[in-house]
Tab-separated table of C-alpha atoms and ligand atoms in Angstrom:
chain	number	residue	atom	x	y	z
A	1	UNK	CA	303.427	8.633	109.248
A	2	UNK	CA	304.062	8.536	105.604
A	3	UNK	CA	303.732	4.584	105.417
A	4	UNK	CA	300.084	4.810	107.281
A	5	UNK	CA	299.019	7.329	105.184
A	6	UNK	CA	300.222	5.436	101.787
A	7	UNK	CA	298.277	2.231	103.328
A	8	UNK	CA	295.276	4.541	103.718
A	9	UNK	CA	295.371	5.756	100.051
A	10	UNK	CA	295.375	2.139	98.834
A	11	UNK	CA	292.834	0.684	100.982
A	12	UNK	CA	290.675	3.892	99.360
A	13	UNK	CA	291.965	2.926	96.209
A	14	UNK	CA	291.022	-0.679	96.629
A	15	UNK	CA	287.785	0.353	97.804
A	16	UNK	CA	286.952	2.317	94.725
A	17	UNK	CA	287.965	-0.087	92.246
A	18	UNK	CA	285.865	-2.882	93.762
A	19	UNK	CA	282.734	-0.641	92.256
A	20	UNK	CA	284.432	-0.889	88.503
A	21	UNK	CA	285.410	-4.673	88.982
A	22	UNK	CA	281.977	-5.820	90.302
A	23	UNK	CA	280.014	-6.323	86.800
A	24	UNK	CA	282.776	-6.977	84.144
A	25	UNK	CA	281.354	-7.642	80.637
A	26	UNK	CA	282.985	-10.152	78.461
A	27	UNK	CA	282.087	-10.125	74.672
A	28	UNK	CA	282.790	-12.521	72.095
A	29	UNK	CA	282.247	-11.791	67.848
A	30	UNK	CA	280.969	-13.906	65.509
A	31	UNK	CA	283.208	-13.246	62.315
A	32	UNK	CA	281.681	-16.208	60.189
A	33	UNK	CA	278.227	-14.311	60.500
A	34	UNK	CA	280.413	-10.743	59.705
A	35	UNK	CA	281.503	-12.409	56.613
A	36	UNK	CA	278.241	-13.642	55.601
A	37	UNK	CA	276.694	-10.526	55.863
A	38	UNK	CA	279.277	-8.102	54.580
A	39	UNK	CA	282.263	-9.358	53.269
A	40	UNK	CA	281.876	-7.709	49.866
A	41	UNK	CA	280.800	-4.277	51.820
A	42	UNK	CA	283.857	-3.940	54.374
A	43	UNK	CA	285.040	-0.558	54.960
A	44	UNK	CA	288.819	0.608	53.926
A	45	UNK	CA	291.399	0.137	57.221
A	46	UNK	CA	294.002	2.889	57.624
A	47	UNK	CA	296.820	1.242	59.606
A	48	UNK	CA	299.018	3.515	61.455
A	49	UNK	CA	302.483	2.427	62.738
A	50	UNK	CA	304.589	4.668	65.053
A	51	UNK	CA	308.424	4.465	65.052
A	52	UNK	CA	310.524	7.511	66.973
A	53	UNK	CA	314.119	6.210	67.294
A	54	UNK	CA	315.882	3.793	65.118
A	55	UNK	CA	318.391	2.909	67.637
A	56	UNK	CA	315.982	2.018	70.389
A	57	UNK	CA	313.371	0.598	67.993
A	58	UNK	CA	315.531	-1.076	65.381
A	59	UNK	CA	314.252	-1.161	61.931
A	60	UNK	CA	314.296	-4.749	61.507
A	61	UNK	CA	311.662	-4.780	64.590
A	62	UNK	CA	309.442	-2.007	63.263
A	63	UNK	CA	309.046	-3.730	59.520
A	64	UNK	CA	308.132	-7.179	61.661
A	65	UNK	CA	305.132	-5.415	63.211
A	66	UNK	CA	304.192	-3.248	59.419
A	67	UNK	CA	304.311	-7.111	58.307
A	68	UNK	CA	302.257	-8.596	60.837
A	69	UNK	CA	299.414	-5.757	59.962
A	70	UNK	CA	299.978	-6.598	56.141
A	71	UNK	CA	299.118	-9.929	56.308
A	72	UNK	CA	295.486	-9.280	58.578
A	73	UNK	CA	292.592	-11.794	56.817
A	74	UNK	CA	291.410	-8.962	55.031
A	75	UNK	CA	291.102	-7.650	51.675
A	76	UNK	CA	294.143	-6.496	50.671
A	77	UNK	CA	292.662	-3.601	48.316
A	78	UNK	CA	290.984	-2.337	51.657
A	79	UNK	CA	293.819	-2.271	53.767
A	80	UNK	CA	296.504	0.720	53.691
A	81	UNK	CA	299.295	0.403	56.140
A	82	UNK	CA	301.619	4.065	57.114
A	83	UNK	CA	304.454	3.842	59.068
A	84	UNK	CA	305.354	7.457	60.761
A	85	UNK	CA	308.797	7.572	61.154
A	86	UNK	CA	309.877	10.662	63.643
A	87	UNK	CA	313.262	9.897	63.721
A	88	UNK	CA	313.389	10.597	59.819
A	89	UNK	CA	315.692	7.897	59.436
A	90	UNK	CA	316.819	6.391	55.914
A	91	UNK	CA	317.672	3.294	57.890
A	92	UNK	CA	313.827	2.747	58.421
A	93	UNK	CA	313.136	3.754	54.886
A	94	UNK	CA	315.427	1.114	53.575
A	95	UNK	CA	314.250	-1.437	55.808
A	96	UNK	CA	310.452	-0.695	55.003
A	97	UNK	CA	311.436	-0.985	51.128
A	98	UNK	CA	313.074	-4.494	52.058
A	99	UNK	CA	309.761	-5.256	53.719
A	100	UNK	CA	307.596	-4.094	50.528
A	101	UNK	CA	309.408	-6.809	48.678
A	102	UNK	CA	309.565	-9.379	51.454
A	103	UNK	CA	305.714	-9.221	51.765
A	104	UNK	CA	305.293	-10.441	48.240
A	105	UNK	CA	306.273	-13.795	49.401
A	106	UNK	CA	305.173	-13.585	53.105
A	107	UNK	CA	301.689	-12.637	52.359
A	108	UNK	CA	300.876	-15.631	50.279
A	109	UNK	CA	302.764	-17.897	52.413
A	110	UNK	CA	300.581	-16.782	55.631
A	111	UNK	CA	297.507	-17.183	53.516
A	112	UNK	CA	298.252	-20.547	51.996
A	113	UNK	CA	298.945	-22.048	55.662
A	114	UNK	CA	297.007	-20.075	57.950
A	115	UNK	CA	299.986	-19.104	59.940
A	116	UNK	CA	300.076	-17.057	63.032
A	117	UNK	CA	301.054	-15.052	64.444
A	118	UNK	CA	302.196	-13.233	61.052
A	119	UNK	CA	304.956	-11.306	62.491
A	120	UNK	CA	307.967	-13.335	60.830
A	121	UNK	CA	310.340	-13.010	63.791
A	122	UNK	CA	307.653	-13.981	66.202
A	123	UNK	CA	306.313	-16.818	63.883
A	124	UNK	CA	310.013	-18.747	63.675
A	125	UNK	CA	310.874	-18.048	67.200
A	126	UNK	CA	307.408	-19.572	68.304
A	127	UNK	CA	307.499	-22.503	65.771
A	128	UNK	CA	311.357	-23.182	65.623
A	129	UNK	CA	310.593	-26.436	63.536
A	130	UNK	CA	308.770	-27.277	60.484
A	131	UNK	CA	305.267	-29.355	60.534
A	132	UNK	CA	306.329	-32.673	59.409
A	133	UNK	CA	302.825	-33.674	58.521
A	134	UNK	CA	302.812	-31.529	55.859
A	135	UNK	CA	305.757	-31.544	53.568
A	136	UNK	CA	304.723	-28.988	51.104
A	137	UNK	CA	304.649	-26.573	53.859
A	138	UNK	CA	307.962	-27.730	55.304
A	139	UNK	CA	309.485	-27.000	52.051
A	140	UNK	CA	308.114	-23.475	51.516
A	141	UNK	CA	308.945	-22.494	55.148
A	142	UNK	CA	312.375	-23.575	54.551
A	143	UNK	CA	312.668	-21.000	51.774
A	144	UNK	CA	310.451	-18.425	53.143
A	145	UNK	CA	312.871	-18.685	56.540
A	146	UNK	CA	315.889	-18.309	53.980
A	147	UNK	CA	314.835	-14.891	52.493
A	148	UNK	CA	313.581	-13.477	55.674
A	149	UNK	CA	316.898	-14.207	57.434
A	150	UNK	CA	318.763	-12.907	54.181
A	151	UNK	CA	316.714	-9.532	54.615
A	152	UNK	CA	317.367	-9.400	58.219
A	153	UNK	CA	321.200	-9.864	57.587
A	154	UNK	CA	320.748	-7.052	55.219
A	155	UNK	CA	318.866	-4.713	57.261
A	156	UNK	CA	320.748	-5.215	60.380
A	157	UNK	CA	324.231	-4.990	58.509
A	158	UNK	CA	322.997	-1.482	57.099
A	159	UNK	CA	321.924	-0.311	60.843
A	160	UNK	CA	325.188	-1.716	61.991
A	161	UNK	CA	326.945	0.872	59.715
A	162	UNK	CA	324.512	3.436	60.230
A	163	UNK	CA	324.177	4.567	56.855
A	164	UNK	CA	322.574	3.143	53.393
A	165	UNK	CA	325.416	2.390	50.746
A	166	UNK	CA	325.409	4.036	47.114
A	167	UNK	CA	324.348	0.972	45.205
A	168	UNK	CA	321.093	0.619	47.980
A	169	UNK	CA	319.991	4.298	47.270
A	170	UNK	CA	319.869	3.639	43.598
A	171	UNK	CA	317.090	1.476	44.125
A	172	UNK	CA	314.641	3.738	45.042
A	173	UNK	CA	313.849	7.361	44.015
A	174	UNK	CA	312.821	8.334	48.127
A	175	UNK	CA	316.470	7.796	49.224
A	176	UNK	CA	316.939	11.583	47.351
A	177	UNK	CA	314.668	13.091	50.029
A	178	UNK	CA	317.679	12.226	52.764
A	179	UNK	CA	319.631	15.122	50.133
A	180	UNK	CA	317.707	17.361	52.148
A	181	UNK	CA	317.643	15.936	55.431
A	182	UNK	CA	320.233	17.847	57.869
A	183	UNK	CA	318.891	16.112	61.372
A	184	UNK	CA	316.204	14.044	63.109
A	185	UNK	CA	314.950	17.335	64.404
A	186	UNK	CA	315.472	19.413	61.042
A	187	UNK	CA	313.830	18.380	57.787
A	188	UNK	CA	311.052	18.759	55.440
A	189	UNK	CA	308.212	15.952	55.485
A	190	UNK	CA	308.877	12.870	53.577
A	191	UNK	CA	305.764	10.988	51.980
A	192	UNK	CA	306.709	7.871	49.914
A	193	UNK	CA	303.956	5.454	48.575
A	194	UNK	CA	306.087	2.151	48.414
A	195	UNK	CA	303.220	-0.035	47.221
A	196	UNK	CA	300.548	1.814	45.730
A	197	UNK	CA	297.220	-0.836	46.071
A	198	UNK	CA	295.372	0.641	43.284
A	199	UNK	CA	297.783	-0.247	40.526
A	200	UNK	CA	298.163	-3.690	38.441
A	201	UNK	CA	301.354	-4.455	39.291
A	202	UNK	CA	300.806	-4.037	43.051
A	203	UNK	CA	300.363	-8.043	43.303
A	204	UNK	CA	301.985	-10.608	45.407
A	205	UNK	CA	303.934	-13.642	43.755
A	206	UNK	CA	300.276	-15.718	43.356
A	207	UNK	CA	298.982	-12.517	41.876
A	208	UNK	CA	296.909	-11.301	44.441
A	209	UNK	CA	296.610	-7.820	45.197
A	210	UNK	CA	298.701	-6.260	48.057
A	211	UNK	CA	297.836	-3.999	50.843
A	212	UNK	CA	299.128	-0.144	49.924
A	213	UNK	CA	302.065	0.358	51.895
A	214	UNK	CA	303.266	4.333	52.872
A	215	UNK	CA	306.231	6.047	54.462
A	216	UNK	CA	305.727	9.177	56.061
A	217	UNK	CA	308.133	11.233	58.059
A	218	UNK	CA	306.640	14.614	59.238
A	219	UNK	CA	308.206	17.584	58.800
A	220	UNK	CA	310.417	18.509	61.766
A	221	UNK	CA	311.937	22.244	62.564
A	222	UNK	CA	313.441	23.368	65.665
A	223	UNK	CA	310.890	26.252	66.442
A	224	UNK	CA	308.177	23.994	66.137
A	225	UNK	CA	307.155	21.624	68.850
A	226	UNK	CA	306.493	18.185	67.526
A	227	UNK	CA	303.831	16.883	70.151
A	228	UNK	CA	305.439	13.231	70.281
A	229	UNK	CA	303.202	10.638	69.143
A	230	UNK	CA	300.148	13.156	69.092
A	231	UNK	CA	301.671	14.901	66.810
A	232	UNK	CA	302.728	11.775	64.739
A	233	UNK	CA	298.913	10.381	64.890
A	234	UNK	CA	297.646	14.180	63.464
A	235	UNK	CA	299.705	14.143	60.664
A	236	UNK	CA	298.856	10.530	59.893
A	237	UNK	CA	295.013	11.221	60.058
A	238	UNK	CA	295.557	14.058	57.697
A	239	UNK	CA	297.968	12.115	55.099
A	240	UNK	CA	295.743	9.296	55.278
A	241	UNK	CA	292.690	11.118	54.687
A	242	UNK	CA	293.667	12.046	51.537
A	243	UNK	CA	295.545	8.799	50.040
A	244	UNK	CA	292.712	6.063	51.508
A	245	UNK	CA	290.443	7.957	53.975
A	246	UNK	CA	289.563	4.754	55.612
A	247	UNK	CA	286.691	4.822	57.701
A	248	UNK	CA	288.402	3.006	60.934
A	249	UNK	CA	291.752	3.589	61.927
A	250	UNK	CA	294.452	0.892	63.485
A	251	UNK	CA	297.163	2.238	65.786
A	252	UNK	CA	300.033	0.040	66.773
A	253	UNK	CA	303.429	1.230	68.329
A	254	UNK	CA	306.208	-0.094	66.171
A	255	UNK	CA	306.989	-2.787	69.334
A	256	UNK	CA	303.550	-4.306	69.531
A	257	UNK	CA	303.224	-6.734	66.496
A	258	UNK	CA	299.575	-8.050	65.649
A	259	UNK	CA	299.393	-11.752	66.910
A	260	UNK	CA	295.841	-12.165	65.732
A	261	UNK	CA	295.251	-12.225	61.863
A	262	UNK	CA	291.618	-12.123	62.567
A	263	UNK	CA	291.596	-8.624	65.035
A	264	UNK	CA	290.178	-6.525	62.057
A	265	UNK	CA	286.984	-8.736	61.651
A	266	UNK	CA	286.610	-9.007	65.336
A	267	UNK	CA	286.733	-5.100	65.481
A	268	UNK	CA	284.234	-4.768	62.637
A	269	UNK	CA	281.833	-7.285	64.958
A	270	UNK	CA	281.633	-4.257	66.985
A	271	UNK	CA	281.347	-1.317	64.773
A	272	UNK	CA	279.404	-2.863	62.340
A	273	UNK	CA	276.705	-4.342	64.588
A	274	UNK	CA	273.408	-3.195	63.480
A	275	UNK	CA	271.801	-2.240	66.749
A	276	UNK	CA	274.523	-1.056	68.784
A	277	UNK	CA	277.645	-0.174	66.134
A	278	UNK	CA	276.722	3.508	65.649
A	279	UNK	CA	277.315	3.993	69.712
A	280	UNK	CA	280.767	2.680	69.149
A	281	UNK	CA	283.916	5.295	68.705
A	282	UNK	CA	286.641	2.527	69.505
A	283	UNK	CA	287.995	-0.954	70.080
A	284	UNK	CA	290.658	-1.177	72.332
A	285	UNK	CA	292.986	-4.658	72.339
A	286	UNK	CA	294.200	-5.395	75.404
A	287	UNK	CA	298.036	-5.876	75.374
A	288	UNK	CA	300.565	-8.659	75.836
A	289	UNK	CA	303.994	-8.665	76.236
A	290	UNK	CA	306.555	-11.333	75.983
A	291	UNK	CA	309.578	-10.091	77.913
A	292	UNK	CA	308.239	-8.551	81.053
A	293	UNK	CA	310.135	-10.834	83.545
A	294	UNK	CA	312.980	-13.329	83.488
A	295	UNK	CA	311.112	-17.084	82.745
A	296	UNK	CA	307.584	-14.767	82.233
A	297	UNK	CA	306.599	-15.277	85.772
A	298	UNK	CA	303.288	-13.725	84.538
A	299	UNK	CA	302.458	-14.930	81.565
A	300	UNK	CA	302.909	-12.579	79.245
A	301	UNK	CA	300.181	-10.194	79.679
A	302	UNK	CA	298.930	-7.887	82.666
A	303	UNK	CA	295.952	-10.218	83.869
A	304	UNK	CA	294.041	-7.866	86.222
A	305	UNK	CA	294.391	-5.362	83.764
A	306	UNK	CA	293.039	-7.335	80.948
A	307	UNK	CA	290.695	-9.849	82.538
A	308	UNK	CA	289.154	-7.795	84.958
A	309	UNK	CA	289.598	-3.976	84.670
A	310	UNK	CA	289.249	-3.512	81.236
A	311	UNK	CA	285.867	-5.720	81.032
A	312	UNK	CA	285.015	-3.890	84.302
A	313	UNK	CA	285.311	-0.481	83.028
A	314	UNK	CA	283.012	-1.771	79.829
A	315	UNK	CA	280.240	-2.002	82.318
A	316	UNK	CA	280.657	1.351	83.414
A	317	UNK	CA	280.744	3.140	80.123
A	318	UNK	CA	283.669	1.886	78.235
A	319	UNK	CA	286.974	1.042	78.602
A	320	UNK	CA	290.233	3.358	78.638
A	321	UNK	CA	291.961	4.365	75.844
A	322	UNK	CA	295.279	2.545	76.370
A	323	UNK	CA	297.247	3.752	73.050
A	324	UNK	CA	298.597	0.545	70.879
A	325	UNK	CA	295.793	-2.101	69.538
A	326	UNK	CA	293.049	0.526	69.565
A	327	UNK	CA	290.739	0.664	66.601
A	328	UNK	CA	289.146	4.030	65.919
A	329	UNK	CA	286.101	5.346	63.786
A	330	UNK	CA	287.962	8.165	61.718
A	331	UNK	CA	284.851	10.286	62.328
A	332	UNK	CA	284.893	10.023	65.975
A	333	UNK	CA	288.701	11.207	66.007
A	334	UNK	CA	288.075	13.867	63.972
A	335	UNK	CA	285.334	15.146	66.545
A	336	UNK	CA	282.020	14.256	64.879
A	337	UNK	CA	279.039	12.379	66.769
A	338	UNK	CA	278.646	9.483	64.944
A	339	UNK	CA	274.565	8.153	64.401
A	340	UNK	CA	272.779	5.894	62.362
A	341	UNK	CA	272.350	8.039	59.433
A	342	UNK	CA	276.104	8.160	59.303
A	343	UNK	CA	275.933	4.506	58.902
A	344	UNK	CA	274.101	4.333	55.825
A	345	UNK	CA	276.337	7.191	54.371
A	346	UNK	CA	279.478	4.587	55.014
A	347	UNK	CA	277.892	1.813	52.978
A	348	UNK	CA	277.905	4.130	50.070
A	349	UNK	CA	281.127	5.338	51.173
A	350	UNK	CA	283.094	2.226	50.853
A	351	UNK	CA	284.158	1.912	47.224
A	352	UNK	CA	285.802	5.487	47.277
A	353	UNK	CA	289.649	5.927	46.566
A	354	UNK	CA	291.832	8.848	45.462
A	355	UNK	CA	292.156	9.227	41.862
A	356	UNK	CA	295.452	11.246	41.923
A	357	UNK	CA	298.669	9.448	40.505
A	358	UNK	CA	301.057	8.549	43.664
A	359	UNK	CA	303.327	11.043	42.784
A	360	UNK	CA	300.765	13.924	42.999
A	361	UNK	CA	299.346	12.506	46.303
A	362	UNK	CA	303.208	12.736	47.758
A	363	UNK	CA	303.512	16.331	46.760
A	364	UNK	CA	299.697	16.850	48.391
A	365	UNK	CA	300.805	14.828	51.444
A	366	UNK	CA	303.722	16.897	51.930
A	367	UNK	CA	301.685	19.824	52.355
A	368	UNK	CA	299.620	18.182	55.024
A	369	UNK	CA	302.493	16.834	57.316
A	370	UNK	CA	304.432	19.989	57.337
A	371	UNK	CA	304.933	21.590	60.699
A	372	UNK	CA	302.951	24.946	59.851
A	373	UNK	CA	299.837	22.714	58.774
A	374	UNK	CA	300.033	21.218	62.270
A	375	UNK	CA	300.096	24.822	63.904
A	376	UNK	CA	297.106	25.816	62.314
A	377	UNK	CA	294.962	23.170	63.045
A	378	UNK	CA	296.242	22.361	67.119
A	379	UNK	CA	297.239	19.286	68.371
A	380	UNK	CA	294.974	16.084	69.197
A	381	UNK	CA	294.229	16.255	72.805
A	382	UNK	CA	294.027	13.307	75.180
A	383	UNK	CA	291.166	14.736	77.067
A	384	UNK	CA	288.844	14.094	73.432
A	385	UNK	CA	290.197	10.616	73.446
A	386	UNK	CA	289.398	10.145	76.985
A	387	UNK	CA	285.607	10.931	76.308
A	388	UNK	CA	285.477	8.646	73.581
A	389	UNK	CA	283.868	5.284	74.643
A	390	UNK	CA	283.431	1.678	73.456
A	391	UNK	CA	283.907	-2.039	74.427
A	392	UNK	CA	287.016	-4.199	74.859
A	393	UNK	CA	287.166	-7.437	73.930
B	401	LIG	O1	308.077	11.761	68.999
B	401	LIG	C1	307.636	10.617	68.974
B	401	LIG	C2	307.794	9.655	70.224
B	401	LIG	C3	307.491	8.488	70.458
B	401	LIG	N1	306.724	7.893	69.343
B	401	LIG	C4	306.197	6.675	68.950
B	401	LIG	O2	305.050	6.442	69.977
B	401	LIG	C5	304.989	5.033	70.442
B	401	LIG	C6	305.010	5.137	72.054
B	401	LIG	O3	305.869	5.625	72.539
B	401	LIG	P1	307.120	4.981	73.363
B	401	LIG	O4	307.758	5.796	73.986
B	401	LIG	O5	307.442	3.634	73.382
B	401	LIG	O6	305.740	4.954	75.093
B	401	LIG	P2	305.341	3.637	75.652
B	401	LIG	O7	305.480	4.133	77.143
B	401	LIG	O8	306.147	2.395	75.282
B	401	LIG	O9	304.190	3.298	75.131
B	401	LIG	C7	302.867	3.456	76.087
B	401	LIG	O10	302.209	4.773	75.691
B	401	LIG	C8	302.055	5.117	74.632
B	401	LIG	C9	301.844	6.356	73.634
B	401	LIG	O11	300.526	6.988	74.700
B	401	LIG	C10	301.079	3.551	74.384
B	401	LIG	O12	300.407	3.816	72.400
B	401	LIG	C11	301.410	2.657	74.112
B	401	LIG	O13	300.226	1.648	74.170
B	401	LIG	C12	302.175	2.606	75.885
B	401	LIG	O14	302.661	0.992	76.154
B	401	LIG	C13	305.889	4.484	69.976
B	401	LIG	O15	305.649	3.801	68.937
B	401	LIG	C14	307.112	5.599	69.438
B	401	LIG	O16	307.790	5.242	68.406
B	401	LIG	C15	306.591	9.016	67.948
B	401	LIG	O17	305.646	8.833	67.554
B	401	LIG	N2	307.015	10.049	68.009
B	402	LIG	MN1	306.957	1.685	73.658
């Protein structure tokens, strides 16, 4: 009886889904035209990476994701990367400090040899051998691989130990914050700007500017509910509005590195489309997974979801919001309706950055990441997110 009901339900489900799958839309971008028209008028992009549990989400994995988004092929002065650490862990902070130093070598290397993917761990594991045809690359690859492995060893040793040594703690003022942290669920907000992209000294080894890099651990108190990732996203939206206020926000989970350095430009082809751009609230990238099954039976992705269901939904008002890998307009997340006038405003807003010094910004942002601030504004409702529509690619 139960089985027959289940069969009946799945038949009905299959029948309904066919309507959605009837007329899928596949979209293509023309990034060369985007560059020709807008290269100097690109918007600021804020990228949020979320992590919560240093034991399940090891700091070395987290910083690989951070490095993959820092290395986007996009003007670095217009990129600002935020790591939200709901674990409130100094181990994650230490790993991010290491990543901020390593990025000075990694970003020029990626740029020079156009390497993909730009997560160092993924790059070194998918390209185990250097390219013999280019001796310069082979040499540089050897040295950058060595410095990556040294960094990885330092981070993993510290993670295994479970605490940051006294020598390391002296390397950055940010570690002093942990003098006041009692537990993961009971601590003040911590905001540390590790790279301030506005400064002249924020450059890589080739003298090119680096993206801004911010560590955030919002306040946690036992009497306040923290609302998991949605709570973290709320804090990130507030804190980033003070520091960089990028018009476009990308969110990635810490275990989902970006496997394409052109993703920002792909998303902008939709947002900056002169005719239809203002109708688009978000651009959702389909996720791929590396380790779903032994021997990777399904070719690293959910094929039906990515190749049939999402393009099908696109033809019916827009794909659903999946979470990681989604670009949003900031204004859409803040509940504003987007119109053609906003598009014109946006063009005027592209050169706006905070004027306060990094330490003043840190102090201001701590207030924005506090529990009482979250409480008075309420939480970002998932229902709001699902109302927004936009195309997938
Ligand atoms: O209190 C919390 C709990 C989780 N997270 C982060 O949120 C992300 C997602 O949480 P997780 O428990 O890993 O959820 P998953 O089921 O693995 O992820 C699915 O659900 C997420 C939340 O809707 C989407 O972002 C993902 O794309 C989707 O794969 C991770 O980066 C976590 O670090 C926080 O920041 N704070
Ligand atoms: Mn996850």
